[in-house]
Amino acid sequence: MGTDDTRPTAESSAEPEPALSDAEREALHEVELGLEWVQRAQGCLLEFHHATGHGMDHLYRAEELLRAAGHDEFADAIRTDLLPHGVVDEDRWSYDVVENFQETLLAETRSLERRVRRDLADGERHVRERRQERAWKRRADERE
């Protein structure tokens, strides 16, 4: 699942920004921010997935140690109740959650962001930020 990381060339960054109304520029910015936050959510899910895996690895090791120490009841509880247990609905593991998120909400949000950006701004990314950057650079040049 790739991202559209196209960047303007040095020449195009000096070109005028796409002709957008203030409302369109703000809407595009909000769609871009929405995608960024959904991507951050993916990062949180990956952290959750990895933390769950590490926890399960420790429980797996604890099962061995408890059994070796003669505590078969606790070892059996880990083996039969915890290790095969999913994180959602007792069946879905953390990787299932991550994959489902990536294939649905994340993919759909990326697709929408690309369509909005292509339709409103000829594919240009971060139109609002580029406008702000140019304004701040002009402001800095005025002080000189």
XYZ file of N, CA, C and O in Angstrom:
576
model
N 0.860 -1.168 0.000
C 0.000 0.000 0.000
C 0.906 1.230 0.000
O 1.475 1.584 1.017
N 1.104 1.838 -1.129
C 2.000 2.972 -1.226
C 1.317 4.286 -0.941
O 0.105 4.375 -0.844
N 2.144 5.276 -0.798
C 1.610 6.621 -0.627
C 1.984 7.446 -1.832
O 2.921 7.139 -2.544
N 1.253 8.498 -2.054
C 1.546 9.400 -3.150
C 2.434 10.494 -2.601
O 1.969 11.489 -2.081
N 3.736 10.263 -2.662
C 4.697 11.202 -2.094
C 5.315 12.109 -3.141
O 6.444 12.552 -2.999
N 4.598 12.379 -4.201
C 5.126 13.256 -5.233
C 5.369 14.628 -4.631
O 4.599 15.120 -3.817
N 6.458 15.206 -5.009
C 6.809 16.530 -4.505
C 7.059 17.435 -5.700
O 7.565 16.996 -6.726
N 6.731 18.687 -5.543
C 7.021 19.596 -6.653
C 8.525 19.734 -6.821
O 9.276 19.606 -5.861
N 8.929 19.990 -8.039
C 10.344 20.231 -8.271
C 10.690 21.605 -7.746
O 9.822 22.404 -7.414
N 11.976 21.901 -7.682
C 12.405 23.216 -7.207
C 11.789 24.311 -8.069
O 11.416 25.371 -7.579
N 11.684 24.039 -9.376
C 11.102 25.044 -10.267
C 9.629 25.267 -9.955
O 9.157 26.391 -9.913
N 8.881 24.176 -9.709
C 7.452 24.339 -9.512
C 7.128 24.986 -8.175
O 6.070 25.569 -8.023
N 8.022 24.894 -7.185
C 7.726 25.521 -5.907
C 7.750 27.043 -6.044
O 7.177 27.738 -5.225
N 8.392 27.558 -7.079
C 8.398 28.998 -7.314
C 7.173 29.436 -8.124
O 6.871 30.609 -8.204
N 6.482 28.466 -8.717
C 5.294 28.778 -9.503
C 4.163 29.179 -8.581
O 4.140 28.823 -7.409
N 3.193 29.894 -9.120
C 2.051 30.276 -8.293
C 1.286 29.041 -7.831
O 1.268 28.019 -8.500
N 0.629 29.173 -6.694
C -0.148 28.061 -6.156
C -1.400 27.851 -7.003
O -1.819 28.742 -7.735
N -1.993 26.664 -6.894
C -3.236 26.416 -7.635
C -4.296 27.448 -7.250
O -4.334 27.917 -6.117
N -5.132 27.796 -8.193
C -6.191 28.776 -7.945
C -7.306 28.115 -7.148
O -8.138 27.403 -7.697
N -7.301 28.337 -5.858
C -8.311 27.768 -4.965
C -8.976 28.886 -4.187
O -8.321 29.860 -3.808
N -10.247 28.708 -3.909
C -10.906 29.644 -3.001
C -10.397 29.353 -1.588
O -9.803 28.299 -1.334
N -10.624 30.277 -0.680
C -10.227 30.054 0.712
C -10.900 28.798 1.260
O -10.267 28.008 1.963
N -12.173 28.605 0.929
C -12.905 27.432 1.413
C -12.307 26.143 0.857
O -12.154 25.158 1.587
N -11.946 26.146 -0.425
C -11.334 24.953 -1.018
C -9.979 24.664 -0.390
O -9.651 23.511 -0.109
N -9.184 25.710 -0.190
C -7.860 25.541 0.405
C -7.978 24.946 1.818
O -7.260 24.029 2.184
N -8.934 25.480 2.597
C -9.126 24.974 3.960
C -9.656 23.544 3.940
O -9.235 22.706 4.743
N -10.578 23.248 3.026
C -11.117 21.887 2.924
C -10.013 20.902 2.548
O -9.906 19.818 3.142
N -9.198 21.262 1.566
C -8.088 20.410 1.163
C -7.141 20.190 2.331
O -6.699 19.065 2.584
N -6.846 21.256 3.059
C -5.964 21.150 4.220
C -6.545 20.181 5.255
O -5.825 19.334 5.801
N -7.844 20.269 5.502
C -8.478 19.379 6.477
C -8.450 17.931 6.015
O -8.252 17.018 6.826
N -8.625 17.690 4.715
C -8.538 16.330 4.195
C -7.118 15.802 4.378
O -6.915 14.656 4.805
N -6.117 16.629 4.072
C -4.723 16.207 4.267
C -4.440 15.916 5.738
O -3.801 14.911 6.065
N -4.921 16.771 6.628
C -4.734 16.529 8.063
C -5.471 15.268 8.505
O -4.952 14.500 9.329
N -6.660 15.059 7.959
C -7.396 13.836 8.276
C -6.596 12.600 7.924
O -6.492 11.655 8.720
N -5.994 12.602 6.728
C -5.158 11.475 6.321
C -3.964 11.326 7.259
O -3.634 10.218 7.686
N -3.317 12.428 7.607
C -2.161 12.343 8.501
C -2.543 11.730 9.846
O -1.808 10.907 10.399
N -3.701 12.123 10.375
C -4.135 11.564 11.656
C -4.511 10.095 11.532
O -4.249 9.291 12.442
N -5.105 9.701 10.428
C -5.419 8.283 10.230
C -4.117 7.489 10.105
O -4.003 6.376 10.625
N -3.106 8.070 9.462
C -1.802 7.408 9.385
C -1.174 7.284 10.775
O -0.550 6.269 11.092
N -1.340 8.309 11.600
C -0.854 8.225 12.983
C -1.577 7.116 13.732
O -0.973 6.403 14.536
N -2.872 6.973 13.486
C -3.642 5.901 14.124
C -3.075 4.543 13.727
O -2.996 3.625 14.550
N -2.660 4.421 12.465
C -2.027 3.175 12.031
C -0.770 2.920 12.863
O -0.526 1.793 13.281
N -0.010 3.958 13.109
C 1.182 3.806 13.944
C 0.833 3.322 15.342
O 1.520 2.464 15.914
N -0.257 3.855 15.891
C -0.708 3.399 17.214
C -1.119 1.940 17.162
O -0.834 1.179 18.095
N -1.802 1.549 16.098
C -2.184 0.146 15.961
C -0.965 -0.754 15.822
O -0.939 -1.865 16.365
N 0.045 -0.295 15.094
C 1.275 -1.084 14.978
C 1.962 -1.205 16.337
O 2.465 -2.282 16.690
N 1.964 -0.127 17.100
C 2.529 -0.171 18.455
C 1.743 -1.166 19.307
O 2.323 -1.974 20.038
N 0.420 -1.126 19.232
C -0.448 -2.065 19.938
C -0.137 -3.501 19.520
O -0.008 -4.404 20.365
N -0.010 -3.731 18.216
C 0.295 -5.057 17.682
C 1.630 -5.567 18.236
O 1.728 -6.704 18.709
N 2.648 -4.717 18.200
C 3.966 -5.132 18.684
C 3.969 -5.341 20.194
O 4.566 -6.304 20.690
N 3.311 -4.462 20.940
C 3.244 -4.608 22.398
C 2.496 -5.892 22.770
O 2.912 -6.615 23.685
N 1.418 -6.182 22.057
C 0.674 -7.419 22.317
C 1.566 -8.626 22.051
O 1.608 -9.571 22.858
N 2.279 -8.599 20.948
C 3.188 -9.704 20.616
C 4.261 -9.905 21.661
O 4.551 -11.046 22.059
N 4.840 -8.811 22.138
C 5.875 -8.932 23.180
C 5.274 -9.490 24.467
O 5.884 -10.327 25.143
N 4.075 -9.038 24.808
C 3.410 -9.579 25.996
C 3.170 -11.068 25.874
O 3.393 -11.833 26.821
N 2.715 -11.490 24.705
C 2.467 -12.913 24.482
C 3.768 -13.719 24.527
O 3.787 -14.847 25.032
N 4.848 -13.140 24.015
C 6.148 -13.823 24.093
C 6.546 -14.056 25.549
O 7.056 -15.132 25.902
N 6.324 -13.072 26.400
C 6.650 -13.226 27.825
C 5.755 -14.282 28.475
O 6.225 -15.082 29.306
N 4.481 -14.284 28.108
C 3.584 -15.307 28.655
C 3.991 -16.707 28.188
O 3.931 -17.673 28.966
N 4.424 -16.823 26.953
C 4.905 -18.099 26.433
C 6.082 -18.601 27.266
O 6.146 -19.767 27.661
N 6.994 -17.695 27.554
C 8.171 -18.052 28.387
C 7.715 -18.371 29.815
O 8.223 -19.317 30.425
N 6.746 -17.620 30.331
C 6.238 -17.880 31.682
C 5.596 -19.266 31.762
O 5.724 -19.958 32.783
N 4.926 -19.679 30.705
C 4.332 -21.026 30.688
C 5.400 -22.078 30.913
O 5.245 -22.981 31.748
N 6.500 -21.967 30.187
C 7.597 -22.932 30.342
C 8.146 -22.920 31.767
O 8.384 -23.980 32.370
N 8.360 -21.706 32.289
C 8.948 -21.578 33.626
C 7.995 -22.090 34.709
O 8.433 -22.742 35.670
N 6.715 -21.778 34.574
C 5.747 -22.268 35.560
C 5.656 -23.794 35.535
O 5.591 -24.444 36.585
N 5.664 -24.362 34.337
C 5.601 -25.826 34.219
C 6.860 -26.446 34.830
O 6.763 -27.443 35.579
N 8.009 -25.867 34.559
C 9.264 -26.391 35.117
C 9.286 -26.278 36.648
O 9.911 -27.100 37.329
N 8.580 -25.281 37.174
C 8.533 -25.091 38.632
C 7.408 -25.903 39.273
O 7.175 -25.793 40.487
N 6.701 -26.707 38.475
C 5.663 -27.569 39.024
C 4.295 -26.922 39.153
O 3.426 -27.448 39.848
N 4.066 -25.822 38.474
C 2.779 -25.120 38.537
C 2.013 -25.325 37.224
O 1.744 -24.390 36.477
N 1.651 -26.572 36.990
C 0.986 -26.931 35.739
C -0.351 -26.220 35.552
O -0.733 -25.899 34.423
N -1.079 -25.963 36.617
C -2.385 -25.300 36.490
C -2.225 -23.906 35.880
O -2.975 -23.524 34.975
N -1.234 -23.163 36.373
C -0.992 -21.822 35.810
C -0.459 -21.915 34.380
O -0.861 -21.152 33.501
N 0.445 -22.858 34.154
C 1.006 -23.050 32.816
C -0.094 -23.426 31.835
O -0.129 -22.920 30.705
N -0.992 -24.301 32.256
C -2.100 -24.703 31.386
C -3.025 -23.528 31.076
O -3.533 -23.402 29.954
N -3.265 -22.673 32.062
C -4.122 -21.498 31.837
C -3.507 -20.584 30.775
O -4.219 -20.059 29.908
N -2.211 -20.413 30.825
C -1.539 -19.589 29.806
C -1.660 -20.261 28.442
O -2.038 -19.624 27.459
N -1.366 -21.573 28.419
C -1.359 -22.306 27.158
C -2.743 -22.368 26.505
O -2.876 -22.208 25.292
N -3.767 -22.620 27.290
C -5.088 -22.847 26.700
C -5.979 -21.610 26.687
O -6.857 -21.503 25.824
N -5.785 -20.685 27.638
C -6.680 -19.527 27.740
C -6.086 -18.257 27.141
O -6.798 -17.508 26.477
N -4.821 -18.001 27.399
C -4.248 -16.710 26.994
C -3.565 -16.729 25.629
O -3.844 -15.868 24.793
N -2.680 -17.681 25.414
C -1.897 -17.640 24.168
C -2.749 -17.749 22.898
O -2.479 -17.036 21.933
N -3.778 -18.576 22.862
C -4.572 -18.625 21.625
C -5.648 -17.537 21.552
O -6.346 -17.427 20.552
N -5.750 -16.719 22.568
C -6.823 -15.727 22.671
C -6.561 -14.547 21.743
O -5.473 -14.000 21.701
N -7.568 -14.134 21.000
C -7.450 -12.944 20.162
C -7.643 -11.685 20.986
O -8.029 -11.736 22.159
N -7.404 -10.554 20.359
C -7.568 -9.273 21.050
C -8.954 -8.681 20.829
O -9.374 -7.796 21.553
N -9.658 -9.176 19.817
C -11.022 -8.727 19.521
C -11.866 -9.979 19.295
O -11.471 -10.873 18.540
N -13.010 -10.040 19.934
C -13.946 -11.149 19.757
C -13.303 -12.515 20.011
O -13.724 -13.504 19.435
N -12.301 -12.579 20.816
C -11.582 -13.797 21.184
C -10.905 -14.507 20.018
O -10.122 -15.412 20.230
N -11.214 -14.116 18.784
C -10.639 -14.794 17.622
C -9.675 -13.930 16.813
O -8.738 -14.449 16.223
N -9.928 -12.641 16.743
C -9.121 -11.769 15.879
C -7.875 -11.314 16.626
O -7.950 -10.713 17.677
N -6.736 -11.596 16.039
C -5.473 -11.208 16.634
C -5.133 -9.779 16.228
O -5.760 -9.195 15.341
N -4.096 -9.243 16.835
C -3.756 -7.842 16.583
C -3.377 -7.605 15.125
O -3.694 -6.555 14.568
N -2.729 -8.563 14.485
C -2.384 -8.364 13.072
C -3.639 -8.281 12.213
O -3.658 -7.575 11.206
N -4.704 -9.005 12.604
C -5.974 -8.916 11.876
C -6.533 -7.493 11.940
O -7.053 -6.968 10.952
N -6.447 -6.900 13.120
C -6.942 -5.540 13.304
C -6.139 -4.572 12.440
O -6.708 -3.721 11.743
N -4.817 -4.704 12.463
C -3.944 -3.830 11.670
C -4.258 -3.984 10.184
O -4.449 -2.995 9.476
N -4.333 -5.218 9.706
C -4.605 -5.445 8.287
C -5.962 -4.896 7.879
O -6.093 -4.269 6.829
N -6.970 -5.126 8.697
C -8.303 -4.628 8.375
C -8.309 -3.108 8.308
O -8.885 -2.516 7.393
N -7.659 -2.468 9.253
C -7.566 -1.001 9.269
C -6.866 -0.497 8.010
O -7.328 0.443 7.366
N -5.744 -1.126 7.656
C -4.993 -0.708 6.473
C -5.800 -0.892 5.194
O -5.738 -0.047 4.298
N -6.556 -1.973 5.114
C -7.289 -2.295 3.891
C -8.608 -1.533 3.763
O -9.164 -1.468 2.673
N -9.085 -0.963 4.861
C -10.366 -0.261 4.806
C -10.161 1.232 5.043
O -9.930 1.973 4.093
N -10.241 1.663 6.271
C -10.232 3.100 6.570
C -8.995 3.804 6.029
O -9.104 4.855 5.389
N -7.814 3.243 6.241
C -6.600 3.907 5.761
C -6.575 3.986 4.239
O -6.336 5.048 3.669
N -6.851 2.885 3.569
C -6.837 2.867 2.096
C -7.887 3.818 1.529
O -7.616 4.555 0.572
N -9.073 3.811 2.113
C -10.146 4.672 1.620
C -9.841 6.144 1.865
O -10.147 7.003 1.032
N -9.223 6.446 3.011
C -8.857 7.834 3.311
C -7.764 8.310 2.363
O -7.824 9.437 1.846
N -6.775 7.466 2.103
C -5.722 7.827 1.141
C -6.316 8.096 -0.234
O -5.945 9.047 -0.911
N -7.211 7.235 -0.652
C -7.837 7.379 -1.964
C -8.612 8.693 -2.061
O -8.488 9.422 -3.053
N -9.394 8.995 -1.049
C -10.153 10.243 -1.049
C -9.217 11.448 -1.070
O -9.419 12.391 -1.842
N -8.170 11.405 -0.254
C -7.226 12.532 -0.203
C -6.606 12.769 -1.577
O -6.506 13.900 -2.032
N -6.211 11.707 -2.251
C -5.633 11.852 -3.597
C -6.630 12.457 -4.574
O -6.278 13.327 -5.359
N -7.882 11.968 -4.526
C -8.903 12.486 -5.451
C -9.181 13.965 -5.200
O -9.269 14.750 -6.151
N -9.318 14.344 -3.939
C -9.573 15.745 -3.610
C -8.391 16.601 -4.048
O -8.561 17.648 -4.682
N -7.181 16.137 -3.746
C -5.985 16.907 -4.099
C -5.850 17.045 -5.605
O -5.536 18.128 -6.116
N -6.090 15.970 -6.343
C -5.997 16.036 -7.811
C -7.054 16.970 -8.395
O -6.765 17.750 -9.300
N -8.270 16.893 -7.875
C -9.360 17.692 -8.426
C -9.219 19.170 -8.069
O -9.421 20.034 -8.916
N -8.854 19.455 -6.827
C -8.797 20.852 -6.388
C -7.463 21.531 -6.655
O -7.425 22.727 -6.911
N -6.371 20.781 -6.572
C -5.056 21.424 -6.595
C -4.097 20.790 -7.590
O -2.876 20.874 -7.419
N -4.625 20.158 -8.626
C -3.781 19.516 -9.644
C -2.742 18.584 -9.028
O -1.620 18.489 -9.526
N -3.109 17.940 -7.928
C -2.211 16.988 -7.284
C -1.219 17.601 -6.316
O -0.481 16.875 -5.643
N -1.172 18.891 -6.232
C -0.219 19.575 -5.345
C -0.509 19.208 -3.891
O -1.653 19.186 -3.461
N 0.542 18.910 -3.165
C 0.415 18.583 -1.744
C 0.725 19.809 -0.901
O 1.494 20.662 -1.295
N 0.119 19.863 0.255
C 0.401 20.889 1.267
C 0.300 22.308 0.711
O 1.165 23.154 0.935
N -0.773 22.585 -0.005
C -0.973 23.898 -0.618
C -0.995 24.981 0.451
O -0.346 26.017 0.312
N -1.732 24.760 1.512
C -1.827 25.766 2.574
C -0.464 26.021 3.213
O -0.082 27.175 3.446
N 0.289 24.962 3.481
C 1.599 25.123 4.102
C 2.570 25.864 3.179
O 3.347 26.705 3.635
N 2.523 25.537 1.877
C 3.409 26.229 0.930
C 3.068 27.722 0.884
O 3.958 28.566 0.811
N 1.786 28.022 0.933
C 1.362 29.431 0.940
C 1.895 30.128 2.192
O 2.400 31.246 2.131
N 1.762 29.466 3.325
C 2.258 30.032 4.580
C 3.780 30.193 4.537
O 4.315 31.221 4.971
N 4.471 29.212 3.999
C 5.926 29.285 3.882
C 6.347 30.499 3.054
O 7.242 31.255 3.435
N 5.684 30.684 1.901
C 6.023 31.837 1.056
C 5.755 33.153 1.788
O 6.558 34.080 1.722
N 4.638 33.222 2.504
C 4.316 34.454 3.243
C 5.353 34.727 4.317
O 5.789 35.868 4.503
N 5.768 33.707 5.033
C 6.756 33.906 6.096
C 8.121 34.278 5.523
O 8.847 35.085 6.103
N 8.463 33.713 4.367
C 9.737 34.074 3.737
C 9.694 35.522 3.253
O 10.676 36.254 3.419
N 8.549 35.934 2.663
C 8.410 37.342 2.246
C 8.525 38.257 3.461
O 9.195 39.286 3.415
N 7.882 37.879 4.524
C 7.930 38.676 5.759
C 9.350 38.791 6.284
O 9.785 39.869 6.703
N 10.091 37.699 6.230
C 11.483 37.719 6.697
C 12.329 38.608 5.794
O 13.202 39.353 6.281
N 12.066 38.555 4.481
C 12.833 39.388 3.536
C 12.547 40.861 3.753
O 13.423 41.704 3.513
N 11.351 41.202 4.200
C 10.992 42.607 4.429
C 11.798 43.214 5.576
O 12.021 44.416 5.598
N 12.248 42.438 6.497
C 13.020 42.931 7.645
C 14.440 43.272 7.242
O 15.133 44.001 7.947
N 14.894 42.723 6.168
C 16.295 42.942 5.772
C 16.529 44.284 5.170
O 15.804 45.047 4.746
